Tab-separated table of C-alpha atoms and ligand atoms in Angstrom:
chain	number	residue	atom	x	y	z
A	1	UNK	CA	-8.144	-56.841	-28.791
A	2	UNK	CA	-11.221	-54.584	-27.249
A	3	UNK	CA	-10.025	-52.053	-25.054
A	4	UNK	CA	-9.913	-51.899	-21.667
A	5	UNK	CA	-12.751	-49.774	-20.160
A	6	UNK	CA	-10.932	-48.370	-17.237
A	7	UNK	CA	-7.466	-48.017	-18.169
A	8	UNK	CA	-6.319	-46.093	-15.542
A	9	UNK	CA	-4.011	-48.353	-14.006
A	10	UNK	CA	-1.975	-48.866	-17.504
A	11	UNK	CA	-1.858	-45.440	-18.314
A	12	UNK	CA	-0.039	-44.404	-15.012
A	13	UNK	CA	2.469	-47.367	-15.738
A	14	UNK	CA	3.033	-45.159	-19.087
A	15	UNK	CA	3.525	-41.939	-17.188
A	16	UNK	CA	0.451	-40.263	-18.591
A	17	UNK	CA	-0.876	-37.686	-16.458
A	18	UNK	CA	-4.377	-38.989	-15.108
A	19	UNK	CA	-7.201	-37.464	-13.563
A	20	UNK	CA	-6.252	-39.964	-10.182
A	21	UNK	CA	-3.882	-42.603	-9.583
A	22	UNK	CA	-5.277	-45.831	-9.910
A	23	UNK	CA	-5.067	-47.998	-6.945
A	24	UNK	CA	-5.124	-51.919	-5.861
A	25	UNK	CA	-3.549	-54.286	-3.074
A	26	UNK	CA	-1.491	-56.403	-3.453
A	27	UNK	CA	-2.904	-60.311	-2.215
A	28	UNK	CA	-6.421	-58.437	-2.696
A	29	UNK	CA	-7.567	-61.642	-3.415
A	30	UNK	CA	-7.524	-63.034	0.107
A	31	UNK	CA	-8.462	-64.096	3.395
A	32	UNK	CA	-9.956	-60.775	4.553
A	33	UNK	CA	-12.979	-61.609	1.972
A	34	UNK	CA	-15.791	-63.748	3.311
A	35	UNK	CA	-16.262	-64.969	-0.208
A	36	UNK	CA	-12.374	-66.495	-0.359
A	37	UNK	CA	-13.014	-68.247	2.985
A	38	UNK	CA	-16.075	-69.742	1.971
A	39	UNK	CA	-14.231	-71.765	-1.383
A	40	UNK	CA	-10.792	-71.900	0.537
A	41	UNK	CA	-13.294	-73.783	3.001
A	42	UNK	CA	-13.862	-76.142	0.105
A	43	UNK	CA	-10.880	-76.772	-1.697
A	44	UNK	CA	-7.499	-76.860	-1.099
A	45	UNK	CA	-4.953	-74.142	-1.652
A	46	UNK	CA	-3.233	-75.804	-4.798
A	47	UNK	CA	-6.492	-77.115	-6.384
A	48	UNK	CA	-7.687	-73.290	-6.074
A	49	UNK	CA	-4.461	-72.596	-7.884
A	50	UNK	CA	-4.757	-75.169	-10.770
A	51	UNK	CA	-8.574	-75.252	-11.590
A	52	UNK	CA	-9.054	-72.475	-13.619
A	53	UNK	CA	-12.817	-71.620	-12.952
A	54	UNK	CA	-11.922	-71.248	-9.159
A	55	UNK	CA	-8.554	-69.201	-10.047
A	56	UNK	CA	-10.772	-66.791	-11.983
A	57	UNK	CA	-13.562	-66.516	-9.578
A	58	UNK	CA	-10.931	-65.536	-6.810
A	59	UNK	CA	-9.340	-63.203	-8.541
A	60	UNK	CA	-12.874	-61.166	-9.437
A	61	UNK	CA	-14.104	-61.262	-5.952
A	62	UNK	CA	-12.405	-58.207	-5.151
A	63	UNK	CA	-13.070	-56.049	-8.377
A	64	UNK	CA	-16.674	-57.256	-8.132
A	65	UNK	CA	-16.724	-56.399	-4.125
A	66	UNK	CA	-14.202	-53.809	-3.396
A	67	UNK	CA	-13.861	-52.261	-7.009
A	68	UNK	CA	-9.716	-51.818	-7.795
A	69	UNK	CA	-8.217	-50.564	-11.002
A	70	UNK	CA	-6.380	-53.558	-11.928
A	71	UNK	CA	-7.187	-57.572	-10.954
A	72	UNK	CA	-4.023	-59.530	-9.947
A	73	UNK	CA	-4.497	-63.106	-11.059
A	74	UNK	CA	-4.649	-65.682	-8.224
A	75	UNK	CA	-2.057	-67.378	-7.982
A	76	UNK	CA	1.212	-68.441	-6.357
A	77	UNK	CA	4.817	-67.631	-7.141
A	78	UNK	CA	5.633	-71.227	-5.396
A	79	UNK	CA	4.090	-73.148	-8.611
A	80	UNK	CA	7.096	-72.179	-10.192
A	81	UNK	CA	9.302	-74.309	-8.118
A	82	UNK	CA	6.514	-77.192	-8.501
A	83	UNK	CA	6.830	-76.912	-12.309
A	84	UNK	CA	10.760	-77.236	-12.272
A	85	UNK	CA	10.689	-80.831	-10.224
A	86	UNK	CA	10.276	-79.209	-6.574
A	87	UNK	CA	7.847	-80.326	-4.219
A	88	UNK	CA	5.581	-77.775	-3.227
A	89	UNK	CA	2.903	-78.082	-0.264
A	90	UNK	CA	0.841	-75.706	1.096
A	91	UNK	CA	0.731	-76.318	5.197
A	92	UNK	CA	-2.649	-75.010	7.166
A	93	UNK	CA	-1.317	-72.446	9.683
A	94	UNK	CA	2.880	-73.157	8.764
A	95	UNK	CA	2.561	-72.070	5.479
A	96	UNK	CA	4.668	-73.294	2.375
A	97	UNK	CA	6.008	-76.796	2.766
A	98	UNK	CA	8.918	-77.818	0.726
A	99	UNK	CA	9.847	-81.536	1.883
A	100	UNK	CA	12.939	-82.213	-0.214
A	101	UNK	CA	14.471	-78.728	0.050
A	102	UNK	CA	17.657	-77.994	-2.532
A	103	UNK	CA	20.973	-78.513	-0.324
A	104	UNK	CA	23.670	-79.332	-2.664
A	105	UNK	CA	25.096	-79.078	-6.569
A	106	UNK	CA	23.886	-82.517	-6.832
A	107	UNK	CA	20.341	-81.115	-5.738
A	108	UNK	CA	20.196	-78.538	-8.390
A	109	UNK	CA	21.467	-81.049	-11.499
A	110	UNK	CA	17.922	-82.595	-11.166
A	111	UNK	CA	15.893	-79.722	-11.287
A	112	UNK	CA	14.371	-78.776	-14.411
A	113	UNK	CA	13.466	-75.590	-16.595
A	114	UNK	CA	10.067	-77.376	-18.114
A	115	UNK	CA	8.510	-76.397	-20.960
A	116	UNK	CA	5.639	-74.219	-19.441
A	117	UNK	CA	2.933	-74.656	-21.627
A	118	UNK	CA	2.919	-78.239	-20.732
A	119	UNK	CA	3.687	-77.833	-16.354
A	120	UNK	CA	1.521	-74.628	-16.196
A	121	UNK	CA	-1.150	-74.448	-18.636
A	122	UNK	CA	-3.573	-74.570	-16.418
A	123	UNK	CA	-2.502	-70.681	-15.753
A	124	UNK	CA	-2.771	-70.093	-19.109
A	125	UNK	CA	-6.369	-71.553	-19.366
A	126	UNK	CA	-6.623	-69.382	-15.874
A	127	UNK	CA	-5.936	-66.006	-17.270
A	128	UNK	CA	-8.352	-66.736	-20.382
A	129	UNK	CA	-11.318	-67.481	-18.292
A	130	UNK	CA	-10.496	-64.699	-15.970
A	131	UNK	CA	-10.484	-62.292	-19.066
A	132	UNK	CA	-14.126	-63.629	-20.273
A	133	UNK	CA	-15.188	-62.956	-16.605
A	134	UNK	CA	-13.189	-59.474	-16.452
A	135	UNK	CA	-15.067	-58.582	-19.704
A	136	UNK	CA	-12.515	-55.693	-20.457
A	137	UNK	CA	-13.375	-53.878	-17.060
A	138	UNK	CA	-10.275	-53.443	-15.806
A	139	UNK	CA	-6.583	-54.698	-16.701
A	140	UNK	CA	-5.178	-58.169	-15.342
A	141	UNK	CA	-1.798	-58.209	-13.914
A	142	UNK	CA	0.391	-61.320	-13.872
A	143	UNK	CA	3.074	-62.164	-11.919
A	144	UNK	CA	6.020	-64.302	-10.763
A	145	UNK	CA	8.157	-64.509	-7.467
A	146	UNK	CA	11.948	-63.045	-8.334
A	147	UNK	CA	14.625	-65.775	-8.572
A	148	UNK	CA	16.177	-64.830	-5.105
A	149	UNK	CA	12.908	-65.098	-3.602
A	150	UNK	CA	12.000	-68.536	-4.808
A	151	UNK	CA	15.563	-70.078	-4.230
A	152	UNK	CA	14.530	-69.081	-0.730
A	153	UNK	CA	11.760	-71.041	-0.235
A	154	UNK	CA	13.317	-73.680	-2.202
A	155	UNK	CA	16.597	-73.801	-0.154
A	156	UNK	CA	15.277	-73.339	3.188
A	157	UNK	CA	11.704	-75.528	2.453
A	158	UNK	CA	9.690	-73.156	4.797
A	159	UNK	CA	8.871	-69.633	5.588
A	160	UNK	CA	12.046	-68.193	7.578
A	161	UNK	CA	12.671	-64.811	9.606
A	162	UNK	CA	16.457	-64.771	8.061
A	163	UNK	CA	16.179	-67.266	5.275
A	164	UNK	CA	19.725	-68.779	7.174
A	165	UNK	CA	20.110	-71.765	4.893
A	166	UNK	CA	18.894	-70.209	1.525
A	167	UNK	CA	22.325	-67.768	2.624
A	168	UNK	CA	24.345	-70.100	3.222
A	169	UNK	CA	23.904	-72.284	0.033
A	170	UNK	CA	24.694	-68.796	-1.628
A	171	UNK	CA	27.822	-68.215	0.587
A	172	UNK	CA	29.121	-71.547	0.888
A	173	UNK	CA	27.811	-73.029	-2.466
A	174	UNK	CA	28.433	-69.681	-4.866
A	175	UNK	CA	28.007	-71.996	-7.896
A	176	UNK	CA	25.084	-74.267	-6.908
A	177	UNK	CA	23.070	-71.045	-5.728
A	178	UNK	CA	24.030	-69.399	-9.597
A	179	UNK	CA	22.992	-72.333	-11.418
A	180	UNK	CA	19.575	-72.780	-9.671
A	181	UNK	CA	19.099	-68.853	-10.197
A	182	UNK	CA	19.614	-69.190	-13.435
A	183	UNK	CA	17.097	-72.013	-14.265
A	184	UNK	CA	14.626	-70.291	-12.407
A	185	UNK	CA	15.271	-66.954	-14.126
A	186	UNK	CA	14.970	-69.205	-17.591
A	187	UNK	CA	11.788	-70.516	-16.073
A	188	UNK	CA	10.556	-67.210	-15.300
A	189	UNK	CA	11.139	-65.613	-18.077
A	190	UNK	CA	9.721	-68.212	-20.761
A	191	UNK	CA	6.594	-68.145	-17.856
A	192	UNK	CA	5.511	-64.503	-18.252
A	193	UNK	CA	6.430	-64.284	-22.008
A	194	UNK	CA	3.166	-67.045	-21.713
A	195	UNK	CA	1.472	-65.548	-19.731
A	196	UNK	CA	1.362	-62.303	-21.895
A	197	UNK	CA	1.066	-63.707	-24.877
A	198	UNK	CA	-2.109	-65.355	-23.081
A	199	UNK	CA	-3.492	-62.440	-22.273
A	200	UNK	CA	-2.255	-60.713	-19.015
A	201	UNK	CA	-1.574	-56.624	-19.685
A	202	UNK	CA	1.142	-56.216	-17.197
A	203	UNK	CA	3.189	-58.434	-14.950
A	204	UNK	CA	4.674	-57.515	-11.492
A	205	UNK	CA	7.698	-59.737	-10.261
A	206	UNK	CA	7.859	-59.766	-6.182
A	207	UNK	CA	10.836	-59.538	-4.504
A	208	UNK	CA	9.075	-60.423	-1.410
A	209	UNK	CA	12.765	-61.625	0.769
A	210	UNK	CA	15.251	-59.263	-1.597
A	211	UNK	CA	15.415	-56.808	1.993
A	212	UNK	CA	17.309	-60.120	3.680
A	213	UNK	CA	20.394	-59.430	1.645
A	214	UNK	CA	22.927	-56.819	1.789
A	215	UNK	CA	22.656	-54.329	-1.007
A	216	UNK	CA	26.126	-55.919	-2.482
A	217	UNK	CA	25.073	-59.265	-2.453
A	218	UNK	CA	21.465	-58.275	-3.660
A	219	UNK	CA	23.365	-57.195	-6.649
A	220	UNK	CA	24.936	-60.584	-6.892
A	221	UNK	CA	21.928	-62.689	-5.785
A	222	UNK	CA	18.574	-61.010	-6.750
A	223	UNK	CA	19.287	-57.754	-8.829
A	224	UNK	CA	21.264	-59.416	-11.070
A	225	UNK	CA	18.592	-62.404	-12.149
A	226	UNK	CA	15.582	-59.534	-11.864
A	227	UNK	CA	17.455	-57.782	-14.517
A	228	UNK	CA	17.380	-60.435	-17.138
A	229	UNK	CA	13.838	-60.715	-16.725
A	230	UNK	CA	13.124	-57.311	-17.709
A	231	UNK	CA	15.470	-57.166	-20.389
A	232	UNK	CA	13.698	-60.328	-21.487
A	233	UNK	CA	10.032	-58.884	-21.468
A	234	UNK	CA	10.369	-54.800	-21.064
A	235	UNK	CA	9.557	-54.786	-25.193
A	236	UNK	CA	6.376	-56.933	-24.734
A	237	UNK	CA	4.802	-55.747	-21.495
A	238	UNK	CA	5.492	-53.306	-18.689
A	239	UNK	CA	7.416	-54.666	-15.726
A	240	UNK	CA	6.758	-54.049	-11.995
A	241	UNK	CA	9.329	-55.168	-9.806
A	242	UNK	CA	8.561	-54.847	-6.012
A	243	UNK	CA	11.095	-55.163	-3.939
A	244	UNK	CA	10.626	-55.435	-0.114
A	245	UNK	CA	12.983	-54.171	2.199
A	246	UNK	CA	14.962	-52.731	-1.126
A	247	UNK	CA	14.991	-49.120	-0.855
A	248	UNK	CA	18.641	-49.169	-1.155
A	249	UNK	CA	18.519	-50.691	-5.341
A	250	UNK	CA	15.808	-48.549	-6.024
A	251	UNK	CA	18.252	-46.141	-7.994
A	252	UNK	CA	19.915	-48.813	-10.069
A	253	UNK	CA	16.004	-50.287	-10.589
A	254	UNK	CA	15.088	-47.008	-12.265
A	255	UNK	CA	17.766	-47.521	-14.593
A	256	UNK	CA	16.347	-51.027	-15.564
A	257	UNK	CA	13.753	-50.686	-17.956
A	258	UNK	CA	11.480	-51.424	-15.039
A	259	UNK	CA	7.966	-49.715	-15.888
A	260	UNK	CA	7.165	-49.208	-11.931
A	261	UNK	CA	9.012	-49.597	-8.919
A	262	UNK	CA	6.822	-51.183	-5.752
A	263	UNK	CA	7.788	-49.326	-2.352
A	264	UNK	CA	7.473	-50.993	0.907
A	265	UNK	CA	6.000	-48.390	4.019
A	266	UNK	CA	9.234	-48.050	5.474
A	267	UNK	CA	10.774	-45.722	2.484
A	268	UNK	CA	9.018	-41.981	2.603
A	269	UNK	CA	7.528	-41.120	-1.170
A	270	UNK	CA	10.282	-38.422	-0.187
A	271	UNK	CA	12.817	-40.587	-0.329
A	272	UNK	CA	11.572	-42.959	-3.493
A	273	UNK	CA	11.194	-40.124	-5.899
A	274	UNK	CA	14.879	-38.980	-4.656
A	275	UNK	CA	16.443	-42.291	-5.399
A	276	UNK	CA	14.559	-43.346	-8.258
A	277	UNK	CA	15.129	-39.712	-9.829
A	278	UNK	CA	11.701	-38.665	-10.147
A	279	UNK	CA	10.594	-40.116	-13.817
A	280	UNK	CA	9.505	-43.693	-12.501
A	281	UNK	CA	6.297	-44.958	-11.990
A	282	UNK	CA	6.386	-45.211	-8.470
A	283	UNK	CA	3.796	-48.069	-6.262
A	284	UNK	CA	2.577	-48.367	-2.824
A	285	UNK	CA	2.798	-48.304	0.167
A	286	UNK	CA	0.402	-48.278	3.108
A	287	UNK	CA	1.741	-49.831	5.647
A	288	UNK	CA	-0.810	-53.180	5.502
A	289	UNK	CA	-1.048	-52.875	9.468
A	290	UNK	CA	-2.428	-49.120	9.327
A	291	UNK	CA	-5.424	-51.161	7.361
A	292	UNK	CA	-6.733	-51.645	11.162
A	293	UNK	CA	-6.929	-47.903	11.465
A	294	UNK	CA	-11.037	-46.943	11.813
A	295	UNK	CA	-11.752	-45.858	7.842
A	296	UNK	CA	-12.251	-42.142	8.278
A	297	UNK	CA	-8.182	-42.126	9.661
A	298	UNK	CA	-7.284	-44.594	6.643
A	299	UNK	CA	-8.761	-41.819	4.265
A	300	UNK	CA	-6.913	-38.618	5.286
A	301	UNK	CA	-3.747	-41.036	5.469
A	302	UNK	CA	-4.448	-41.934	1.771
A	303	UNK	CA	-4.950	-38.678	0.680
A	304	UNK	CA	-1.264	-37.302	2.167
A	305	UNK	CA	0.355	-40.587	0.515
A	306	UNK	CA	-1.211	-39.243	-2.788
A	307	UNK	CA	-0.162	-35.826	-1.787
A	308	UNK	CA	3.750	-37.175	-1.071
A	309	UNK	CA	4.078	-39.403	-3.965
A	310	UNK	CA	2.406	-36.903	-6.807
A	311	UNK	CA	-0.979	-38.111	-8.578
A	312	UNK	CA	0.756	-38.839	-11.710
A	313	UNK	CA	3.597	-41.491	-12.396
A	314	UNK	CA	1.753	-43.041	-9.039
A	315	UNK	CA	0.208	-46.143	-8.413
A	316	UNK	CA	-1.876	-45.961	-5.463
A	317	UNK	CA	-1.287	-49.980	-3.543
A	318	UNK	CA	-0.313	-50.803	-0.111
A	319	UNK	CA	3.514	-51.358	0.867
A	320	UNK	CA	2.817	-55.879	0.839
A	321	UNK	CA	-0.272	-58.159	1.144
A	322	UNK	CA	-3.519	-57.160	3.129
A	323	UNK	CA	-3.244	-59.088	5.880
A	324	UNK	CA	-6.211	-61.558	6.805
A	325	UNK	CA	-7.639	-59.504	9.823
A	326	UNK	CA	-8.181	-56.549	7.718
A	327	UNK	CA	-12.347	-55.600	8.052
A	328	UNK	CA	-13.647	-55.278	4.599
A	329	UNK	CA	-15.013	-51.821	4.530
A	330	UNK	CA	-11.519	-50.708	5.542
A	331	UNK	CA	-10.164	-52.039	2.799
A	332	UNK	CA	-12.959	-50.471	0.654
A	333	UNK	CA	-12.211	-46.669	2.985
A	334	UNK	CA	-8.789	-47.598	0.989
A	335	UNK	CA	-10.134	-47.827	-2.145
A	336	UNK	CA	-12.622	-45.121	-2.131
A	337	UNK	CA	-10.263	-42.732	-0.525
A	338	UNK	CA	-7.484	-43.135	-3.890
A	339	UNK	CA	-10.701	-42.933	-6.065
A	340	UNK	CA	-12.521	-39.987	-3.688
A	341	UNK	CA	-8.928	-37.916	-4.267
A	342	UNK	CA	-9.096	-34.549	-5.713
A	343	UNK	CA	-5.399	-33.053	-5.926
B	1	CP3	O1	-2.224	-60.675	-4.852
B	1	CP3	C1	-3.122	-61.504	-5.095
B	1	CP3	O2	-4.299	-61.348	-4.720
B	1	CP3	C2	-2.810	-62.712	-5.968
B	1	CP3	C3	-2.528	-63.896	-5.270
B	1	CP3	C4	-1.184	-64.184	-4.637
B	1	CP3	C5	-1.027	-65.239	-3.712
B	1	CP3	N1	0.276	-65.386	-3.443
B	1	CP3	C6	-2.129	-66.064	-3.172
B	1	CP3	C7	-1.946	-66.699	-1.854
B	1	CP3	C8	0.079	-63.639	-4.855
B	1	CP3	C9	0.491	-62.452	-5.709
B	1	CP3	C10	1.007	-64.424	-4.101
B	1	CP3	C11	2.458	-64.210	-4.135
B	1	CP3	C12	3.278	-64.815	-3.087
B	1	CP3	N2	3.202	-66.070	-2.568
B	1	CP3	C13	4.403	-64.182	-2.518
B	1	CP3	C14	4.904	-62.828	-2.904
B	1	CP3	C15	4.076	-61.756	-2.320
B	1	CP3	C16	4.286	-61.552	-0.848
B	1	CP3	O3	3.279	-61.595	-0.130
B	1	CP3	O4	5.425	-61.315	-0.448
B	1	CP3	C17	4.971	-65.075	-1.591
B	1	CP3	C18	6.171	-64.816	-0.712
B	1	CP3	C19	4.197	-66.274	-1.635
B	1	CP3	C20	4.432	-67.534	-0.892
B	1	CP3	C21	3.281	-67.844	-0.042
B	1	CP3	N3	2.054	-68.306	-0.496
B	1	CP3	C22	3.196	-67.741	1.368
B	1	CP3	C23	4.309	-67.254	2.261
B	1	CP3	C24	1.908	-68.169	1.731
B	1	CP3	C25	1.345	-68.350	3.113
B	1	CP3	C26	0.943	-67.028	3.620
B	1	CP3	C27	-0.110	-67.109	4.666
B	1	CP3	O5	-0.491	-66.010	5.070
B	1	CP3	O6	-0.552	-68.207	5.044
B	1	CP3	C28	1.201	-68.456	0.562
B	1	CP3	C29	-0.204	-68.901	0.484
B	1	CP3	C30	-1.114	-67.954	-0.212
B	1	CP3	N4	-0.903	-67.488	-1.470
B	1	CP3	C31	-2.360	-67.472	0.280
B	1	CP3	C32	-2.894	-66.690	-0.765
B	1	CP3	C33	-4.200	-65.979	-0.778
B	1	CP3	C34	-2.966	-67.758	1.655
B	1	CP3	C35	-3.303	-69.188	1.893
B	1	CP3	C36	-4.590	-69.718	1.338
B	1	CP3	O7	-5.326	-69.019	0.624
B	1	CP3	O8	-4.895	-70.908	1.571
């Protein structure tokens, strides 16, 4: 394999000290880009997903237009759930649409754990165009929603503020909720072990809904499933696991084998590095709002977050997606500013 040319991004993932952190966003490729709107115009959200020349050209809009350290391949974490026998629409303006949402043990017997080559190759083929069009520039990052996370949107068949029925299938249904974990953990797993063997030189695994849970059932109901994955792929990649709303596992996550740790805006770098005992790779976290801020106040805020977290062991993203009303050249004042920073 050629090497990367700017390696930045992996090297911080090691812990090697670097001359500045690297930096990207998470969703960078997204509706705040005139050049997404004008194919999400064209095509639907799925068909972007599953034809591999469009996949790849989303993904190098930004690092073509804004210039990050690392591409993120576009994507969804709700093809999973499509792959294992769960319906999976994509609603203008609602959102995911699950129309047959999981409810019951009887629900759960007939979904599958699919061989992935066959259900998702079109990722595969994906990640090998998008490394022709990368040409070595910078690393590609692959990724999968967390088990919790999924059986949330596959339990409650929409986008929720408390995710009520996804609990109570845990709380009422212990055993149901554990066996669907479980496949989609097995899922998972054999679905980045693909994707890495296809090509991808890191994957992150978002916890986007772990925050809804207590911290002793996150232990029970996310941690728990998170875990395995690692354990299945920390000897054949390095693992990000971003957890939002999750301060509170961050110490048993830097015990994991974890490579980084994402951290949402509302836990100081202060309080990360305390937790996570200062050795970890540690990732984000802008608050995606402060985006709106004009670009000279977004670049002395960037510099302090640098300051706080340390340059080193520090990956320089925001604390979730970019939203969609985010002007472009603020999200390139973000950008510049990580790559503008002198310690
Ligand atoms: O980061 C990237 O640039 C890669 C692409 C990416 C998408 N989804 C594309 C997308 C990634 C990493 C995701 C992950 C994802 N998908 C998560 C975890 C990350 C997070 O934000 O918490 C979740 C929870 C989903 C589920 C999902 N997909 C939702 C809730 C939505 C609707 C959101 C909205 O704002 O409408 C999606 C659709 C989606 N996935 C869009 C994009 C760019 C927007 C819709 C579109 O392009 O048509």
């Amino acid at each position: 394999m050629t090497a990367i040319k700017n390696d930045l991004f992996l090297r911080a993932l090691k812990g090697e000290t670097v001359e500045r952190p690297p930096v990207w966003m998470m969703r960078q490729a997204g509706r705040y880009l005139p050049e997404f709107m004008a194919l999400k115009k064209k095509y639907d959200f799925f068909t972007r997903c599953r034809t591999p020349e469009l996949a790849s050209e989303i993904t190098v809009q930004p690092i073509d237009i804004i210039g990050p350290d690392a591409a993120i391949l576009f994507s969804d974490i709700l093809v999973i759930p499509q792959a294992m026998n769960i319906e999976v629409e994509m609603k203008d303006g609602i959102g995911p649409w699950l129309p047959n949402p999981i409810r019951s043990l009887k629900d759960v017997e007939q979904v599958i754990v699919p061989d992935v080559h066959e259900e998702l190759g079109y990722v595969m083929d994906a990640i090998k165009l998008t490394k022709e069009r990368l040409d070595n520039r910078v690393p590609l990052i692959g990724f999968a929603g967390s088990p919790w996370t999924i059986l949330c949107y596959a339990v409650q068949g929409q986008g929720s503020k408390n995710f009520d029925k996804a609990k109570e299938l845990c709380f009422t249904q212990p055993e149901a909720a554990h066996q669907l974990l479980q496949k989609i953990t097995d899922t998972t797993i054999a679905y980045l072990k693909a994707k890495v063997a296809t090509g991808v030189n890191a994957v992150q695994v978002f916890d986007s809904w772990g925050g809804m849970l207590s911290p002793v059932d996150y232990q029970e109901f996310s941690w728990k499933y998170i875990q395995q994955i690692i354990d299945a792929l920390k000897d054949e990649t390095q693992v990000i696991v971003f957890g939002k709303g999750c301060w509170f596992a961050l110490q048993d996550m830097a015990k994991s084998g974890a490579a980084a740790l994402g951290v949402d805006w509302t836990c100081s770098a202060r309080n990360a590095r305390y937790l996570t005992g200062g050795n970890i790779t540690l990732q984000g976290n802008f608050d995606p709002s402060r985006l709106l801020s004009p670009p000279a106040e977004i670049k002395k805020m960037v510099k302090q977050m640098i300051d706080e977290f340390g340059k080193d062991r520090y990956i320089a993203n925001l604390g979730h997606g970019i939203l969609p009303n985010i002007p472009v050249e603020n999200a390139q004042a973000f950008v510049d500013a990580v790559k503008e920073y002198q310690g």
